[in-house]
XYZ file of N, CA, C and O in Angstrom:
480
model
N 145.006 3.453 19.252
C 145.820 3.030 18.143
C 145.173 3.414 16.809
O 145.805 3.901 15.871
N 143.701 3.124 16.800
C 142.687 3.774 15.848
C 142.870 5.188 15.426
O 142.700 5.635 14.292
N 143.275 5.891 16.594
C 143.014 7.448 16.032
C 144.171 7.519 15.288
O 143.950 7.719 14.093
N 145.793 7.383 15.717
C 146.586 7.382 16.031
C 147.058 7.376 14.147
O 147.601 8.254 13.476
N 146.585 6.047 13.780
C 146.825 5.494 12.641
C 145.863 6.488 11.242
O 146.193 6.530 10.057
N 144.650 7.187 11.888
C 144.031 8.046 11.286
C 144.697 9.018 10.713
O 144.723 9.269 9.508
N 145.550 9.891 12.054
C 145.947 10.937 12.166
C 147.397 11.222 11.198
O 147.847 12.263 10.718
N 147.863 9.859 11.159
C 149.145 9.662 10.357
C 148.948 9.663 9.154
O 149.747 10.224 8.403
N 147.390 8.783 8.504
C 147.180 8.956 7.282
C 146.636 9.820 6.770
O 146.513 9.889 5.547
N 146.025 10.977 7.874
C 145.278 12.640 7.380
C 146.901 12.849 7.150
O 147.454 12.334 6.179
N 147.540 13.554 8.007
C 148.834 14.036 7.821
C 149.520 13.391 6.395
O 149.900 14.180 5.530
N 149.600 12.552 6.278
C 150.117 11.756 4.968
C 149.139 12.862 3.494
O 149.507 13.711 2.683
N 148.049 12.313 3.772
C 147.175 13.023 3.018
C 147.721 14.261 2.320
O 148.143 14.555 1.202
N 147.475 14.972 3.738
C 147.343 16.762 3.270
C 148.854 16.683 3.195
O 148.852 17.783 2.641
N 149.969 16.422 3.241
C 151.590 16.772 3.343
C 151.486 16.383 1.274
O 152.093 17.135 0.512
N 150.613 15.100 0.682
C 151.101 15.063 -0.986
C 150.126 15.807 -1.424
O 150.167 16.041 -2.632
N 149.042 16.368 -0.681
C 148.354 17.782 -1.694
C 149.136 19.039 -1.662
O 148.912 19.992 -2.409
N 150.011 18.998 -0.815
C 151.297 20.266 -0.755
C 151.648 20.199 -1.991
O 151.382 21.120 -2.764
N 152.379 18.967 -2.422
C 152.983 18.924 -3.310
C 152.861 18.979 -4.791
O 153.798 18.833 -5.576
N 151.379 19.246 -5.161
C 151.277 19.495 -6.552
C 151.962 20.598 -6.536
O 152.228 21.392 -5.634
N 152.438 20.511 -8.612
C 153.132 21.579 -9.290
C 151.751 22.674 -9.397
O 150.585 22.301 -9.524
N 152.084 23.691 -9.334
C 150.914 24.538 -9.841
C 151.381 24.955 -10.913
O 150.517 25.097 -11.779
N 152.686 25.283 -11.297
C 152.727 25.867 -12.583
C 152.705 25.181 -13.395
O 153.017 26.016 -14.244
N 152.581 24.159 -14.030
C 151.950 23.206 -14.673
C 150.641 23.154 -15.091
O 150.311 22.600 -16.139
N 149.680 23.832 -14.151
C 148.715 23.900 -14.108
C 148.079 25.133 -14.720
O 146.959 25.008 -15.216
N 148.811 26.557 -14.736
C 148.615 27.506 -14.633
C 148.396 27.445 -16.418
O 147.447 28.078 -16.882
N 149.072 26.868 -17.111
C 149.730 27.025 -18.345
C 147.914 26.492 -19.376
O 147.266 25.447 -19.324
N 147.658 27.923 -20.259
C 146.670 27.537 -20.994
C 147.116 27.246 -22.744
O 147.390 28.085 -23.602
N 147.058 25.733 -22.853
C 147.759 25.179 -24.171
C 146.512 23.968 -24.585
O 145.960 23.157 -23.841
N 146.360 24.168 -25.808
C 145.308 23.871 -26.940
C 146.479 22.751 -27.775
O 147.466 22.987 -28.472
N 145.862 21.532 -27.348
C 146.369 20.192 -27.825
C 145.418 19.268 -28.297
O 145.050 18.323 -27.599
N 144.840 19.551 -29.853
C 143.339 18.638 -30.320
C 143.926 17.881 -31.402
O 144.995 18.061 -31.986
N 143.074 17.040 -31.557
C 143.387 15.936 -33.103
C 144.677 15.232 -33.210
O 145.447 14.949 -32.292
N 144.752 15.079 -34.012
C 146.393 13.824 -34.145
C 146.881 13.993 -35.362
O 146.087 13.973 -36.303
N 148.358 14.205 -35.616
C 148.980 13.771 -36.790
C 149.761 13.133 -37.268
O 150.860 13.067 -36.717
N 149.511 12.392 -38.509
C 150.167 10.921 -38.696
C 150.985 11.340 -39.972
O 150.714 12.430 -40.475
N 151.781 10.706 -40.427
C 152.997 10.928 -41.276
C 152.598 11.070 -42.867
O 153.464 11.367 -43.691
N 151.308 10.852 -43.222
C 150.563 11.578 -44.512
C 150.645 13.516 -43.994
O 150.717 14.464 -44.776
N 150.602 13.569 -42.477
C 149.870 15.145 -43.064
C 151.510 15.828 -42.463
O 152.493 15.376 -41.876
N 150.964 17.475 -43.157
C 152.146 18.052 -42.786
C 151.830 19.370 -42.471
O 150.756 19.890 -42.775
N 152.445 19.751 -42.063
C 152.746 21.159 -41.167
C 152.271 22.152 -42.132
O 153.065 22.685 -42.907
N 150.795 22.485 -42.132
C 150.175 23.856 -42.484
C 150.562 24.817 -42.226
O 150.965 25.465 -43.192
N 150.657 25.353 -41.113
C 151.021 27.130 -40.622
C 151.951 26.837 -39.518
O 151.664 25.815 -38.895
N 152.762 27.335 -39.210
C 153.879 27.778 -37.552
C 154.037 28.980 -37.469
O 154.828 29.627 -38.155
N 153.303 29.415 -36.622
C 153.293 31.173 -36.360
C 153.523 31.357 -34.605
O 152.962 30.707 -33.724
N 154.485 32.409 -34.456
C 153.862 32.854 -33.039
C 153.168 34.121 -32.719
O 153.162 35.011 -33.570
N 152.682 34.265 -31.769
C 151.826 35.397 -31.690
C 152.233 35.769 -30.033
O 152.249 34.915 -29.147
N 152.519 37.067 -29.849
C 152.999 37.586 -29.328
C 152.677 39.173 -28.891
O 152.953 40.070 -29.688
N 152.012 39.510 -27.438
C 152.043 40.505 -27.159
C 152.549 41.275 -25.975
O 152.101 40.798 -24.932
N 153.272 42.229 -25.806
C 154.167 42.488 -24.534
C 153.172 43.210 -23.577
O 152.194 43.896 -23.873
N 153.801 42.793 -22.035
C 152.882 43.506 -21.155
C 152.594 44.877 -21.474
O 153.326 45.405 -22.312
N 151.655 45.559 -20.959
C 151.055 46.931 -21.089
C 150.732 46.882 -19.929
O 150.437 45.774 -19.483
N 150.669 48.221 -18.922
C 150.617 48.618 -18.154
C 149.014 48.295 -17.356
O 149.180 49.290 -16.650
N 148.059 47.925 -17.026
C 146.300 48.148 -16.271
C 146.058 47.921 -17.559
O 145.388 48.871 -17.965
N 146.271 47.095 -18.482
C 145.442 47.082 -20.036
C 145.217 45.242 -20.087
O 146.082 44.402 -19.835
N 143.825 45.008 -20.482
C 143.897 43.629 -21.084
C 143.695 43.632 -22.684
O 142.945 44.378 -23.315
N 144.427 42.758 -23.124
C 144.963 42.615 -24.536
C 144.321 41.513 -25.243
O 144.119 40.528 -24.533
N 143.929 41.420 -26.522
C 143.124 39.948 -27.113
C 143.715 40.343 -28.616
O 144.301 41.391 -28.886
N 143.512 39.592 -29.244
C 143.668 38.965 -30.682
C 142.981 37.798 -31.099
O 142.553 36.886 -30.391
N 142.914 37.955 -32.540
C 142.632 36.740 -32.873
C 143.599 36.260 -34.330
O 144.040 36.684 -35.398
N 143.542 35.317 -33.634
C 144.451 34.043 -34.637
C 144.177 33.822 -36.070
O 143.502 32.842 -35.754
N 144.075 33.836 -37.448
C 142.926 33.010 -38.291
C 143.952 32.348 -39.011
O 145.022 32.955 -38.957
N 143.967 31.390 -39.609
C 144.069 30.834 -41.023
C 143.001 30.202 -41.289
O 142.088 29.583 -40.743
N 143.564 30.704 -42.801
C 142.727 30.063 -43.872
C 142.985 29.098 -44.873
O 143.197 29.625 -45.966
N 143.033 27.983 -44.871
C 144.101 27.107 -45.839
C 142.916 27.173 -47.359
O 142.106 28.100 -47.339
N 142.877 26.284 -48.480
C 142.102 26.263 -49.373
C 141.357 25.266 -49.277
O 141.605 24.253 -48.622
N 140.447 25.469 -49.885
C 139.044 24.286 -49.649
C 139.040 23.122 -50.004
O 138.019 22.437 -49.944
N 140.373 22.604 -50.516
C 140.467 20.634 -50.510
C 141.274 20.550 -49.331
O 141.656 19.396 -49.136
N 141.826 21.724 -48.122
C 142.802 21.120 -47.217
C 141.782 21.111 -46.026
O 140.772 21.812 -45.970
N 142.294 20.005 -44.872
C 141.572 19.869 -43.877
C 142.043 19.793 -42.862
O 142.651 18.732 -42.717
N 142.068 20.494 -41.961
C 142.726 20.606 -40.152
C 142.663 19.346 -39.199
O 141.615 18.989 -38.662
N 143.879 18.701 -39.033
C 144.092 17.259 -38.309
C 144.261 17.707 -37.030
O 143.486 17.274 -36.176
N 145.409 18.753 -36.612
C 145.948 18.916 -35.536
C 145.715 20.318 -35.132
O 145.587 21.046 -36.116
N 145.616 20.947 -33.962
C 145.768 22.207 -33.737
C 146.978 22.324 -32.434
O 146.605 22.027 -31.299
N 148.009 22.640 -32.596
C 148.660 22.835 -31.191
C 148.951 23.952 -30.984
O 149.477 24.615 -31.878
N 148.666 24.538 -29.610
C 148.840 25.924 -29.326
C 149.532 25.939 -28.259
O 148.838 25.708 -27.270
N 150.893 26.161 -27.984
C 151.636 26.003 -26.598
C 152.002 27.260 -26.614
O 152.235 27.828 -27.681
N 152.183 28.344 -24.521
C 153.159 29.186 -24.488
C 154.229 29.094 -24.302
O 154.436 28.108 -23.595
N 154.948 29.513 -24.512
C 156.287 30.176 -25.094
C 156.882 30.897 -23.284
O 156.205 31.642 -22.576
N 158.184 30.403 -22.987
C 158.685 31.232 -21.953
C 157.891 30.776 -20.847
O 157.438 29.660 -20.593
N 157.805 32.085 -20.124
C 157.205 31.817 -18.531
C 155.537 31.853 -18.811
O 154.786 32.062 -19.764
N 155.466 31.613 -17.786
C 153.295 31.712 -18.267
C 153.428 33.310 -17.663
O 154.160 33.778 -16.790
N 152.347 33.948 -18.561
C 152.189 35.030 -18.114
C 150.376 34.915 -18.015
O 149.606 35.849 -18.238
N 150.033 33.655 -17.663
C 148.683 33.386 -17.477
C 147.443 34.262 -18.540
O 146.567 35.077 -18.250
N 147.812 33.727 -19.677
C 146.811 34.213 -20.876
C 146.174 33.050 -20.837
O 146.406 32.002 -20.233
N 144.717 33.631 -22.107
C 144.303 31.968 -22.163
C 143.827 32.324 -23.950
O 143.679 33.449 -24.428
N 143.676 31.084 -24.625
C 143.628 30.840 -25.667
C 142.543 29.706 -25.349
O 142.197 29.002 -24.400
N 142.182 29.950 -26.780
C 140.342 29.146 -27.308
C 140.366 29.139 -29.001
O 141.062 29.917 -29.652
N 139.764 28.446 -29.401
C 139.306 28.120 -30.365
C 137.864 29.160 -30.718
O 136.845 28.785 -30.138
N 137.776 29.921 -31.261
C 136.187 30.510 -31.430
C 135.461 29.803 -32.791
O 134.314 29.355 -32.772
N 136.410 29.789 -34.052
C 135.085 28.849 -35.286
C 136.608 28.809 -35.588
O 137.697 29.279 -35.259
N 135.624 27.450 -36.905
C 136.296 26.421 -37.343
C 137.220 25.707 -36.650
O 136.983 26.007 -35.479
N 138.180 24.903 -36.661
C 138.856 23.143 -35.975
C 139.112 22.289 -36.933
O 138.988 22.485 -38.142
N 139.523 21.197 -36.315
C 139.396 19.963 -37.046
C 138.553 19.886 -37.892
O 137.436 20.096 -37.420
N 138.558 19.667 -39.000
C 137.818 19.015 -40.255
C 137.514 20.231 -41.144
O 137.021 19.887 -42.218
N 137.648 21.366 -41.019
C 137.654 22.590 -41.735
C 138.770 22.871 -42.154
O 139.714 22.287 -41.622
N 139.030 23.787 -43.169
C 139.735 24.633 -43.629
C 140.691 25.663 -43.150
O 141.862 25.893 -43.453
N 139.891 26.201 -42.343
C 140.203 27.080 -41.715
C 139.579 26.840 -39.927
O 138.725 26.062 -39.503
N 140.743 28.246 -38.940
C 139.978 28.027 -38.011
C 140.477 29.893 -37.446
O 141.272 30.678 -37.964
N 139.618 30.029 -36.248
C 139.854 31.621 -35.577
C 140.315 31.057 -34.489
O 139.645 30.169 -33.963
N 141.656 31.492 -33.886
C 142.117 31.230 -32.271
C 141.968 32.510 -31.709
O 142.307 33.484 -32.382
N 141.371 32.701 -30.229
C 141.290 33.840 -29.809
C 142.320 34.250 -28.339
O 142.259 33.715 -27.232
N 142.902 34.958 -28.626
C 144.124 35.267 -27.171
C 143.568 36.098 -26.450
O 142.687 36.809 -26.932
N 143.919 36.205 -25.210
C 143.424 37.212 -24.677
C 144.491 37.325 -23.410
O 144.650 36.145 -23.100
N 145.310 38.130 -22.511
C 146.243 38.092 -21.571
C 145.062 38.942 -20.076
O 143.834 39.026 -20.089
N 145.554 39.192 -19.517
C 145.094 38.876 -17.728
C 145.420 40.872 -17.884
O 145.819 41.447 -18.897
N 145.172 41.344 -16.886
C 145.380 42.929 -16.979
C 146.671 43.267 -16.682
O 146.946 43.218 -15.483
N 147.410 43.548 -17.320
C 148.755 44.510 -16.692
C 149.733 43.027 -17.739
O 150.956 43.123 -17.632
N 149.431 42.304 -18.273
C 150.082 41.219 -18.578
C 150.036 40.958 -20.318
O 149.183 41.503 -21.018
N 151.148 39.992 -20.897
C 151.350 39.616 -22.086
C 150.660 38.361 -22.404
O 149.813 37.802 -21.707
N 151.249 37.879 -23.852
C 151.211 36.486 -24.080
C 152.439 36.571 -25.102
O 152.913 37.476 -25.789
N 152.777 35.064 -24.870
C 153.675 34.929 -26.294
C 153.141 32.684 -26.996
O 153.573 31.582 -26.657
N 152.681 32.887 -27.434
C 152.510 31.342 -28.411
C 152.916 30.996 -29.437
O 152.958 31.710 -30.439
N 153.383 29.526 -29.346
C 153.819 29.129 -30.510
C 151.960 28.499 -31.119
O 151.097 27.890 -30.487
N 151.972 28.830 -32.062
C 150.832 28.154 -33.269
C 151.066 26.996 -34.349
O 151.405 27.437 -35.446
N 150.968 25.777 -34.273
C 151.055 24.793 -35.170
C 149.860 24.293 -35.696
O 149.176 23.759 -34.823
N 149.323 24.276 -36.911
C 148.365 23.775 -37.613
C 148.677 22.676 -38.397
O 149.755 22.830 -38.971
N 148.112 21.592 -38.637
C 148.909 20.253 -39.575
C 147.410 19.814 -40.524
O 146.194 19.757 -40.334
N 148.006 19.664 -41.187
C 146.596 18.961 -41.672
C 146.687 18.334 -43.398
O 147.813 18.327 -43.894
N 145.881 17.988 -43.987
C 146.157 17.089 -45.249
C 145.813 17.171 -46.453
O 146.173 16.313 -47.258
């Protein structure tokens, strides 16, 4: 009855690790800091590059706001299907002025992102 009851709860087990979403997972999106109803929408840019054939592709992101403004929020979501790029922060963030986002797409592949900066 021991095994029995084992065997039902392995099976149980491994049948809801089937079930994670992976594409959910796949998706590389840059969600830092918080913004509250003093700050407002610095930059909205997308950045966007189409597949190329055996080629990997990078960019980098920058703004520069002026030196009394300061970076609250950074949101970086893709856009469409994942075409499994990834995005990073390289300098500056939160509490600076400015910051560099760096893209980079997978070989034979694109990216497309939306860019939101907020800050006060």
């Amino acid at each position: 009855m021991k095994t029995l009851f084992c065997l039902l709860a392995l099976a149980v087990i491994t049948q809801s690790a089937v079930l994670v979403d992976k594409s959910a997972t796949a998706r590389n999106n840059i969600n830092i800091g918080g913004f509250y109803p003093s700050d407002r929408l610095l930059s909205r840019s997308y950045v966007y590059r189409p597949a190329v054939a055996n080629t990997i592709q990078y960019e980098d992101f920058i703004y520069r706001g002026n030196a009394t403004t300061r970076i609250s929020a950074i949101q970086v979501t893709e856009q469409g299907y994942t075409q499994y790029a990834s995005a990073w922060i390289r300098s500056g963030g939160l509490g600076y002025p400015n910051v560099t986002i760096g893209f980079q797409s997978l070989r034979g592949y694109g990216y497309y992102y939306l860019v939101d900066i907020w800050g006060r």
